[in-house]
XYZ file of C-alpha atoms in Angstrom:
102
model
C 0.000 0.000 0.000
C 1.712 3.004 -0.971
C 1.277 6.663 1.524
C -1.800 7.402 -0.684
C -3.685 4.577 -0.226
C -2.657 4.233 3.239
C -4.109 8.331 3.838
C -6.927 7.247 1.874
C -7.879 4.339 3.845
C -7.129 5.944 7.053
C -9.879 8.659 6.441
C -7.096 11.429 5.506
C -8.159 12.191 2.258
C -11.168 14.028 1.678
C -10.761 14.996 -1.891
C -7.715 14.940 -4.409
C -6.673 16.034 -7.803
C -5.308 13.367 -9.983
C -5.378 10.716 -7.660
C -3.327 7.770 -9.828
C -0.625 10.219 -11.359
C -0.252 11.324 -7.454
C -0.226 7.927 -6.638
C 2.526 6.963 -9.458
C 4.401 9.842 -8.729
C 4.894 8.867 -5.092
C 5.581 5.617 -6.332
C 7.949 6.539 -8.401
C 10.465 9.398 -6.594
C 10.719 10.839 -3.347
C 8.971 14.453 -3.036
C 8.726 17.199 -0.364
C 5.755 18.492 0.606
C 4.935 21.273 3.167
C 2.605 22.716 6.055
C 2.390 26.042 6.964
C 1.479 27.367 10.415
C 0.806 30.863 11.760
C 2.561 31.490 14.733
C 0.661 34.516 16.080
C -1.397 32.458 18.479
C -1.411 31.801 22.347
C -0.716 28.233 21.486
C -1.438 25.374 19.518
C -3.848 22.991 19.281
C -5.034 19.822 17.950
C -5.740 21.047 14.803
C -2.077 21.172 13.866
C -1.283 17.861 14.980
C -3.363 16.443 12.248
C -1.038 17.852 9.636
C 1.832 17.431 11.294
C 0.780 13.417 11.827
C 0.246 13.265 7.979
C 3.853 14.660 7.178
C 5.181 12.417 9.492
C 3.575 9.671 7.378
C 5.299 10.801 4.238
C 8.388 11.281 6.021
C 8.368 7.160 7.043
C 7.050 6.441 3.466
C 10.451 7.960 1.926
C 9.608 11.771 1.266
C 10.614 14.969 2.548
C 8.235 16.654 4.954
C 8.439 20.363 6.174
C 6.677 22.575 8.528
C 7.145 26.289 7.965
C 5.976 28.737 11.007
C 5.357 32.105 9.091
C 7.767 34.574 9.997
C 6.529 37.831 8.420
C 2.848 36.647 8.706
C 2.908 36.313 12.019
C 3.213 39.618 12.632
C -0.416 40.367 11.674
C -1.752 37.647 13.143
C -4.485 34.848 12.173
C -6.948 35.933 9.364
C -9.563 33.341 10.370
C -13.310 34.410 10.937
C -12.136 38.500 9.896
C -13.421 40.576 7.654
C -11.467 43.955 8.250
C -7.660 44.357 7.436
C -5.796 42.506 10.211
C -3.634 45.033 12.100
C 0.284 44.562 12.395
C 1.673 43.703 15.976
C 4.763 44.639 17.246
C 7.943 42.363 18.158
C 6.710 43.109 22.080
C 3.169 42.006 21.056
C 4.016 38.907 19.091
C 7.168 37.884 22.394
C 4.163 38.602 24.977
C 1.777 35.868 22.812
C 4.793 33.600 23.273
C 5.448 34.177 26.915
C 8.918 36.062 26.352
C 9.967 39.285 27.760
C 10.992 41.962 25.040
């Protein structure tokens, strides 16, 4: 059972594009694929271990997983659930979110 199948049966996989060229391509070579994660909130929670379980996956199936935490971004925080222009935070703002002194 190759990592698709194997997402696929485990529930993972809710919808795909080109599901047997992804699955030959996996098959065939070793890829890297990424997660990005905001870093502007208090803390995380359980919906970044899901991700983070499925690169781990890939990573025991032969590819190259990678979890980016936004630099830049996270200085204007999480756009979830906002409709007005998200405002920039300062270095103290975004060190006080992560329990570190300025």
């Amino acid at each position: 059972m190759n990592i698709i199948e194997e997402l696929k049966w485990r529930g993972a996989v809710y919808q795909q594009t080109d599901e047997e060229g992804l699955k030959e391509l996996v098959e065939k070579e070793s890829i890297a694929l990424y997660c990005g994660i905001d870093p502007s909130g208090d803390s995380m929670h359980i919906g970044h271990l899901i991700p983070f379980m499925i690169l781990r996956r890939f990573q025991k199936a032969g590819h190259t997983p990678i979890v980016l935490v936004g630099g830049a971004t996270g200085t204007i925080g999480d756009p979830s659930g906002k409709k007005e222009e998200r405002q920039l935070q300062s270095i103290e703002q975004i060190q006080k979110k992560r329990g570190r002194s300025a």
